[in-house]
Amino acid sequence: MHPSPSLQQRMFQCAADRPLFVRSAQLAQDYMTGVADQPVFPPEAALTGLTGFDGPLPDEPCDPAAMLRQLHDLGSPATTATTGGRYFGFVTGGVLPPVVAAKWLADAWDQNAALYVMSPVASRLESVCQAWLIDLLGLPAGCVAGFVGGTSTATAVGLAAARQELLRRQGWDVNAKGLFGAPPIRVVIGAEAHSTVFKALALLGLGRERVELVPVDGQGRMQAGALPALDQHTLVFTQAGNVNTGSFDPFDEICDRAAEAGSWVHVDGAFGLWAAASPRLRHLVKGAARADSWSVDAHKTLNAPYDCGILLCRHSEATVMAMQNTGAYIVYSEKRDGMLYTPEMSRRGRGIELWATLKTLGRRGTAELVEELCDRARQASGLLRHEGFRILNEVVFNQVLVACDTGEHTLATLQRLQASGECWCGGTSWQGQTAIRLSVCSWASTPEDIDRTVAAFVNARG
Ligand SMILES: *Cc1c(COP(=O)(O)O)cnc(C)c1O
């Protein structure tokens, strides 16, 4: 009897098993081409099937083909069809097929993007993405970019850089001394700021509740006239793209006030900052480039794979100081060391996929993508209004807020819509009104998808 092969023998064998990888690619491609026909939210049978994953940790290794088969058989039908054309929940980007292909290659590379010496290719592609993003978004030359998991983290990094710099100017080294006993920093923020901004404030010791809230208008835009007096100890949080209405803060007016006072301005531009990439929509972010730092997601509007968020900051030194990390074995190079700009040390090479996304789209493709999402949102709002639904927001970007005659009717419609499998929208409450949120965020949403979605709304209304 032969002894059973070692883990190492089995893994070498698996690496050489071309049919396994071909099978995986086939399954993935079948998924990509079939996703349009699958229920947008998994049906009950698929959800029940997920119990097939339960059970104790197996003692013995699993045959790779059997592992892949189980993942596909139980997993694929239980996915939410976010890469198809009729998923409108949250602000959830689809994914560009060529980038999936590039990601497979990069997955095999399994690069660690912490340091140049750990991955020259990840380092170089981060540098290239940094330059391209500054160009595409119209930001000041000399900005640095940190590539993180999403806007939540990007905002926390921006806030850390702001905290570092505002306190340094007052002679306080927050890295060394922390916040206890530090001079105060004021935080001025719109009443409709995203929840993740408050999370970042809590995380960095600035507190969710010691903020000065600025009143907003009916679209959630900060009223610049209602800003409190600013000073050089103040951080102002603005927003490009309200998560409900898609509205944009008046950046020019806010930046005028901040510039006079020497305040730091951060822009939460998770999905909306991409308006800057379109000549037609650029007016929405007018003045946003005058800020000090920006957070933006590539996995939303840009349709890069999850997870991919970016912090951009014009104060490179403050960013690096805030993310400071040293150790005898850490070798910084003359080239880009990604961990200088991120909270993490080890980090996957998400700049590789971002490069693939920007390369696939180019300047023109990016504008086309963003404009198409907005056109589909406008199409949906026009048709829904025509069908007698109320549209609660000015549709300036990719977000549409839909309501029936009463809150109860809206909720019942939403539940039937979600159960239909035809499309998926989430719910919200907008300034006291129950609403259905429709966020167009996938390249794959066609005019026909919008027609079908509107028909599903009409059916669900009963
Ligand atoms: C999605 C979103 C965030 C959070 O981004 P993540 O990538 O989910 O961390 C922050 N702000 C706004 C306006 C958003 O839409």
PDB file of C-alpha atoms in Angstrom, residues 94-278:
ATOM      1  CA  GLY A  94     -21.027  45.578 -11.264  1.00  0.00           C
ATOM      2  CA  VAL A  95     -17.764  44.299 -12.670  1.00  0.00           C
ATOM      3  CA  LEU A  96     -16.208  44.705 -16.114  1.00  0.00           C
ATOM      4  CA  PRO A  97     -15.594  41.275 -17.708  1.00  0.00           C
ATOM      5  CA  PRO A  98     -12.066  42.048 -19.023  1.00  0.00           C
ATOM      6  CA  VAL A  99     -11.084  43.020 -15.506  1.00  0.00           C
ATOM      7  CA  VAL A 100     -12.311  39.679 -14.186  1.00  0.00           C
ATOM      8  CA  ALA A 101      -9.934  38.040 -16.650  1.00  0.00           C
ATOM      9  CA  ALA A 102      -7.052  40.263 -15.506  1.00  0.00           C
ATOM     10  CA  LYS A 103      -7.915  39.504 -11.888  1.00  0.00           C
ATOM     11  CA  TRP A 104      -7.557  35.769 -12.473  1.00  0.00           C
ATOM     12  CA  LEU A 105      -4.003  36.321 -13.611  1.00  0.00           C
ATOM     13  CA  ALA A 106      -3.297  38.650 -10.704  1.00  0.00           C
ATOM     14  CA  ASP A 107      -4.864  36.109  -8.317  1.00  0.00           C
ATOM     15  CA  ALA A 108      -2.232  33.642  -9.393  1.00  0.00           C
ATOM     16  CA  TRP A 109       0.451  36.261  -8.703  1.00  0.00           C
ATOM     17  CA  ASP A 110      -0.914  36.726  -5.137  1.00  0.00           C
ATOM     18  CA  GLN A 111       1.203  39.826  -4.634  1.00  0.00           C
ATOM     19  CA  ASN A 112       1.580  41.651  -1.336  1.00  0.00           C
ATOM     20  CA  ALA A 113       1.407  45.383  -2.065  1.00  0.00           C
ATOM     21  CA  ALA A 114       2.921  46.557   1.236  1.00  0.00           C
ATOM     22  CA  LEU A 115       6.392  47.403  -0.041  1.00  0.00           C
ATOM     23  CA  TYR A 116       8.182  47.877  -3.345  1.00  0.00           C
ATOM     24  CA  VAL A 117      10.573  45.052  -2.518  1.00  0.00           C
ATOM     25  CA  MET A 118       7.637  42.739  -1.940  1.00  0.00           C
ATOM     26  CA  SER A 119       6.104  43.487  -5.347  1.00  0.00           C
ATOM     27  CA  PRO A 120       7.628  45.871  -7.883  1.00  0.00           C
ATOM     28  CA  VAL A 121       4.689  45.299 -10.243  1.00  0.00           C
ATOM     29  CA  ALA A 122       2.058  46.143  -7.614  1.00  0.00           C
ATOM     30  CA  SER A 123       4.074  49.209  -6.641  1.00  0.00           C
ATOM     31  CA  ARG A 124       4.395  50.436 -10.224  1.00  0.00           C
ATOM     32  CA  LEU A 125       0.735  49.888 -11.034  1.00  0.00           C
ATOM     33  CA  GLU A 126      -0.258  51.809  -7.887  1.00  0.00           C
ATOM     34  CA  SER A 127       1.938  54.693  -9.074  1.00  0.00           C
ATOM     35  CA  VAL A 128       0.341  54.597 -12.505  1.00  0.00           C
ATOM     36  CA  CYS A 129      -3.173  54.493 -11.005  1.00  0.00           C
ATOM     37  CA  GLN A 130      -2.331  57.412  -8.724  1.00  0.00           C
ATOM     38  CA  ALA A 131      -1.297  59.551 -11.706  1.00  0.00           C
ATOM     39  CA  TRP A 132      -4.282  58.473 -13.797  1.00  0.00           C
ATOM     40  CA  LEU A 133      -6.761  59.164 -10.988  1.00  0.00           C
ATOM     41  CA  ILE A 134      -5.368  62.646 -10.378  1.00  0.00           C
ATOM     42  CA  ASP A 135      -5.765  63.326 -14.103  1.00  0.00           C
ATOM     43  CA  LEU A 136      -9.221  61.754 -14.450  1.00  0.00           C
ATOM     44  CA  LEU A 137     -10.678  63.384 -11.337  1.00  0.00           C
ATOM     45  CA  GLY A 138      -9.032  66.759 -11.960  1.00  0.00           C
ATOM     46  CA  LEU A 139      -7.168  66.767  -8.635  1.00  0.00           C
ATOM     47  CA  PRO A 140      -4.018  68.736  -7.846  1.00  0.00           C
ATOM     48  CA  ALA A 141      -0.687  67.315  -9.022  1.00  0.00           C
ATOM     49  CA  GLY A 142       1.287  66.002  -6.078  1.00  0.00           C
ATOM     50  CA  CYS A 143      -1.672  64.276  -4.407  1.00  0.00           C
ATOM     51  CA  VAL A 144      -0.893  60.873  -2.933  1.00  0.00           C
ATOM     52  CA  ALA A 145      -3.208  57.880  -3.157  1.00  0.00           C
ATOM     53  CA  GLY A 146      -3.727  55.104  -0.619  1.00  0.00           C
ATOM     54  CA  PHE A 147      -5.382  51.961  -1.973  1.00  0.00           C
ATOM     55  CA  VAL A 148      -7.672  50.455   0.650  1.00  0.00           C
ATOM     56  CA  GLY A 149     -10.735  48.236   0.936  1.00  0.00           C
ATOM     57  CA  GLY A 150     -13.352  50.923   0.453  1.00  0.00           C
ATOM     58  CA  THR A 151     -14.473  54.435   1.194  1.00  0.00           C
ATOM     59  CA  SER A 152     -15.009  53.652   4.892  1.00  0.00           C
ATOM     60  CA  THR A 153     -11.294  53.031   5.317  1.00  0.00           C
ATOM     61  CA  ALA A 154     -10.328  55.794   2.883  1.00  0.00           C
ATOM     62  CA  THR A 155     -12.321  58.284   4.945  1.00  0.00           C
ATOM     63  CA  ALA A 156     -10.655  57.085   8.140  1.00  0.00           C
ATOM     64  CA  VAL A 157      -7.231  57.592   6.524  1.00  0.00           C
ATOM     65  CA  GLY A 158      -8.199  61.076   5.325  1.00  0.00           C
ATOM     66  CA  LEU A 159      -9.413  61.907   8.798  1.00  0.00           C
ATOM     67  CA  ALA A 160      -6.194  60.585  10.334  1.00  0.00           C
ATOM     68  CA  ALA A 161      -4.157  62.796   7.981  1.00  0.00           C
ATOM     69  CA  ALA A 162      -6.340  65.800   8.828  1.00  0.00           C
ATOM     70  CA  ARG A 163      -6.019  65.119  12.563  1.00  0.00           C
ATOM     71  CA  GLN A 164      -2.263  64.808  12.200  1.00  0.00           C
ATOM     72  CA  GLU A 165      -1.919  68.082  10.294  1.00  0.00           C
ATOM     73  CA  LEU A 166      -4.405  70.223  12.242  1.00  0.00           C
ATOM     74  CA  LEU A 167      -2.701  69.236  15.501  1.00  0.00           C
ATOM     75  CA  ARG A 168       0.829  69.598  14.115  1.00  0.00           C
ATOM     76  CA  ARG A 169       0.000  73.186  13.221  1.00  0.00           C
ATOM     77  CA  GLN A 170      -0.834  73.679  16.908  1.00  0.00           C
ATOM     78  CA  GLY A 171       2.451  72.142  17.996  1.00  0.00           C
ATOM     79  CA  TRP A 172       0.990  68.791  19.025  1.00  0.00           C
ATOM     80  CA  ASP A 173       2.363  65.449  17.817  1.00  0.00           C
ATOM     81  CA  VAL A 174      -0.671  63.202  17.912  1.00  0.00           C
ATOM     82  CA  ASN A 175       1.347  60.144  16.867  1.00  0.00           C
ATOM     83  CA  ALA A 176       3.511  60.409  19.934  1.00  0.00           C
ATOM     84  CA  LYS A 177       1.112  61.879  22.462  1.00  0.00           C
ATOM     85  CA  GLY A 178      -2.324  60.725  21.396  1.00  0.00           C
ATOM     86  CA  LEU A 179      -5.479  62.749  21.860  1.00  0.00           C
ATOM     87  CA  PHE A 180      -5.614  62.972  25.645  1.00  0.00           C
ATOM     88  CA  GLY A 181      -4.677  66.524  26.517  1.00  0.00           C
ATOM     89  CA  ALA A 182      -4.477  67.586  22.881  1.00  0.00           C
ATOM     90  CA  PRO A 183      -5.846  70.926  21.706  1.00  0.00           C
ATOM     91  CA  PRO A 184      -9.400  70.429  20.389  1.00  0.00           C
ATOM     92  CA  ILE A 185     -10.240  69.838  16.735  1.00  0.00           C
ATOM     93  CA  ARG A 186     -13.655  70.973  15.573  1.00  0.00           C
ATOM     94  CA  VAL A 187     -15.600  68.850  13.121  1.00  0.00           C
ATOM     95  CA  VAL A 188     -18.173  70.501  10.858  1.00  0.00           C
ATOM     96  CA  ILE A 189     -20.350  68.121   8.932  1.00  0.00           C
ATOM     97  CA  GLY A 190     -23.579  68.078   6.900  1.00  0.00           C
ATOM     98  CA  ALA A 191     -26.675  66.683   8.608  1.00  0.00           C
ATOM     99  CA  GLU A 192     -26.952  64.072   5.832  1.00  0.00           C
ATOM    100  CA  ALA A 193     -23.349  62.848   5.918  1.00  0.00           C
ATOM    101  CA  HIS A 194     -22.837  59.111   5.384  1.00  0.00           C
ATOM    102  CA  SER A 195     -22.812  56.851   8.440  1.00  0.00           C
ATOM    103  CA  THR A 196     -19.234  55.748   7.687  1.00  0.00           C
ATOM    104  CA  VAL A 197     -17.971  59.274   8.357  1.00  0.00           C
ATOM    105  CA  PHE A 198     -19.354  59.072  11.888  1.00  0.00           C
ATOM    106  CA  LYS A 199     -17.749  55.665  12.262  1.00  0.00           C
ATOM    107  CA  ALA A 200     -14.382  57.109  11.246  1.00  0.00           C
ATOM    108  CA  LEU A 201     -14.827  59.937  13.756  1.00  0.00           C
ATOM    109  CA  ALA A 202     -15.539  57.429  16.513  1.00  0.00           C
ATOM    110  CA  LEU A 203     -12.615  55.233  15.474  1.00  0.00           C
ATOM    111  CA  LEU A 204     -10.152  58.121  15.559  1.00  0.00           C
ATOM    112  CA  GLY A 205     -11.231  59.482  18.908  1.00  0.00           C
ATOM    113  CA  LEU A 206     -13.001  62.578  17.584  1.00  0.00           C
ATOM    114  CA  GLY A 207     -16.411  61.335  18.637  1.00  0.00           C
ATOM    115  CA  ARG A 208     -19.655  60.884  16.754  1.00  0.00           C
ATOM    116  CA  GLU A 209     -21.468  63.442  18.862  1.00  0.00           C
ATOM    117  CA  ARG A 210     -19.105  66.356  19.276  1.00  0.00           C
ATOM    118  CA  VAL A 211     -19.636  67.412  15.659  1.00  0.00           C
ATOM    119  CA  GLU A 212     -21.232  70.669  14.518  1.00  0.00           C
ATOM    120  CA  LEU A 213     -24.058  69.664  12.185  1.00  0.00           C
ATOM    121  CA  VAL A 214     -24.791  71.921   9.232  1.00  0.00           C
ATOM    122  CA  PRO A 215     -28.436  72.022   8.088  1.00  0.00           C
ATOM    123  CA  VAL A 216     -29.187  70.628   4.622  1.00  0.00           C
ATOM    124  CA  ASP A 217     -31.756  71.385   1.950  1.00  0.00           C
ATOM    125  CA  GLY A 218     -34.427  69.035   0.602  1.00  0.00           C
ATOM    126  CA  GLN A 219     -31.798  67.165  -1.438  1.00  0.00           C
ATOM    127  CA  GLY A 220     -29.400  66.683   1.475  1.00  0.00           C
ATOM    128  CA  ARG A 221     -26.985  69.395   0.336  1.00  0.00           C
ATOM    129  CA  MET A 222     -25.181  71.357   3.011  1.00  0.00           C
ATOM    130  CA  GLN A 223     -26.397  74.939   3.205  1.00  0.00           C
ATOM    131  CA  ALA A 224     -23.172  76.864   2.864  1.00  0.00           C
ATOM    132  CA  GLY A 225     -24.828  79.962   4.303  1.00  0.00           C
ATOM    133  CA  ALA A 226     -25.466  78.017   7.506  1.00  0.00           C
ATOM    134  CA  LEU A 227     -21.822  77.016   8.059  1.00  0.00           C
ATOM    135  CA  PRO A 228     -20.550  78.051  11.491  1.00  0.00           C
ATOM    136  CA  ALA A 229     -17.495  80.311  11.716  1.00  0.00           C
ATOM    137  CA  LEU A 230     -14.510  78.195  10.622  1.00  0.00           C
ATOM    138  CA  ASP A 231     -10.951  78.342  11.908  1.00  0.00           C
ATOM    139  CA  GLN A 232      -7.637  76.569  11.468  1.00  0.00           C
ATOM    140  CA  HIS A 233      -8.556  73.873  13.976  1.00  0.00           C
ATOM    141  CA  THR A 234     -11.564  72.778  11.969  1.00  0.00           C
ATOM    142  CA  LEU A 235     -12.205  69.843   9.718  1.00  0.00           C
ATOM    143  CA  VAL A 236     -15.119  70.171   7.288  1.00  0.00           C
ATOM    144  CA  PHE A 237     -16.678  67.015   5.844  1.00  0.00           C
ATOM    145  CA  THR A 238     -18.401  67.438   2.503  1.00  0.00           C
ATOM    146  CA  GLN A 239     -20.093  64.954   0.228  1.00  0.00           C
ATOM    147  CA  ALA A 240     -20.076  64.247  -3.499  1.00  0.00           C
ATOM    148  CA  GLY A 241     -23.130  62.038  -3.936  1.00  0.00           C
ATOM    149  CA  ASN A 242     -25.638  61.662  -1.115  1.00  0.00           C
ATOM    150  CA  VAL A 243     -26.353  57.957  -0.648  1.00  0.00           C
ATOM    151  CA  ASN A 244     -30.113  58.544  -0.987  1.00  0.00           C
ATOM    152  CA  THR A 245     -30.565  61.426  -3.414  1.00  0.00           C
ATOM    153  CA  GLY A 246     -27.196  61.485  -5.189  1.00  0.00           C
ATOM    154  CA  SER A 247     -26.908  65.232  -4.470  1.00  0.00           C
ATOM    155  CA  PHE A 248     -23.629  67.153  -4.257  1.00  0.00           C
ATOM    156  CA  ASP A 249     -22.566  69.733  -1.667  1.00  0.00           C
ATOM    157  CA  PRO A 250     -21.755  73.296  -2.868  1.00  0.00           C
ATOM    158  CA  PHE A 251     -17.985  72.764  -2.831  1.00  0.00           C
ATOM    159  CA  ASP A 252     -16.938  76.157  -4.122  1.00  0.00           C
ATOM    160  CA  GLU A 253     -18.767  78.075  -1.408  1.00  0.00           C
ATOM    161  CA  ILE A 254     -17.575  75.713   1.305  1.00  0.00           C
ATOM    162  CA  CYS A 255     -13.976  75.785   0.044  1.00  0.00           C
ATOM    163  CA  ASP A 256     -14.030  79.587  -0.117  1.00  0.00           C
ATOM    164  CA  ARG A 257     -14.957  79.708   3.557  1.00  0.00           C
ATOM    165  CA  ALA A 258     -12.469  76.994   4.503  1.00  0.00           C
ATOM    166  CA  ALA A 259      -9.623  78.623   2.569  1.00  0.00           C
ATOM    167  CA  GLU A 260     -10.135  81.956   4.369  1.00  0.00           C
ATOM    168  CA  ALA A 261     -10.084  80.214   7.730  1.00  0.00           C
ATOM    169  CA  GLY A 262      -7.364  77.626   7.063  1.00  0.00           C
ATOM    170  CA  SER A 263      -9.693  74.664   7.707  1.00  0.00           C
ATOM    171  CA  TRP A 264      -9.212  71.182   6.256  1.00  0.00           C
ATOM    172  CA  VAL A 265     -11.882  69.989   3.806  1.00  0.00           C
ATOM    173  CA  HIS A 266     -12.529  66.321   3.144  1.00  0.00           C
ATOM    174  CA  VAL A 267     -14.806  65.094   0.348  1.00  0.00           C
ATOM    175  CA  ASP A 268     -16.672  61.803   0.768  1.00  0.00           C
ATOM    176  CA  GLY A 269     -17.020  61.052  -2.921  1.00  0.00           C
ATOM    177  CA  ALA A 270     -17.634  57.304  -2.649  1.00  0.00           C
ATOM    178  CA  PHE A 271     -19.629  57.071  -5.858  1.00  0.00           C
ATOM    179  CA  GLY A 272     -20.175  60.706  -6.851  1.00  0.00           C
ATOM    180  CA  LEU A 273     -16.607  61.901  -7.321  1.00  0.00           C
ATOM    181  CA  TRP A 274     -16.608  60.046 -10.659  1.00  0.00           C
ATOM    182  CA  ALA A 275     -18.811  62.846 -12.018  1.00  0.00           C
ATOM    183  CA  ALA A 276     -15.480  64.606 -12.501  1.00  0.00           C
ATOM    184  CA  ALA A 277     -14.604  62.092 -15.216  1.00  0.00           C
ATOM    185  CA  SER A 278     -17.489  63.184 -17.431  1.00  0.00           C
TER     186      SER A 278
END
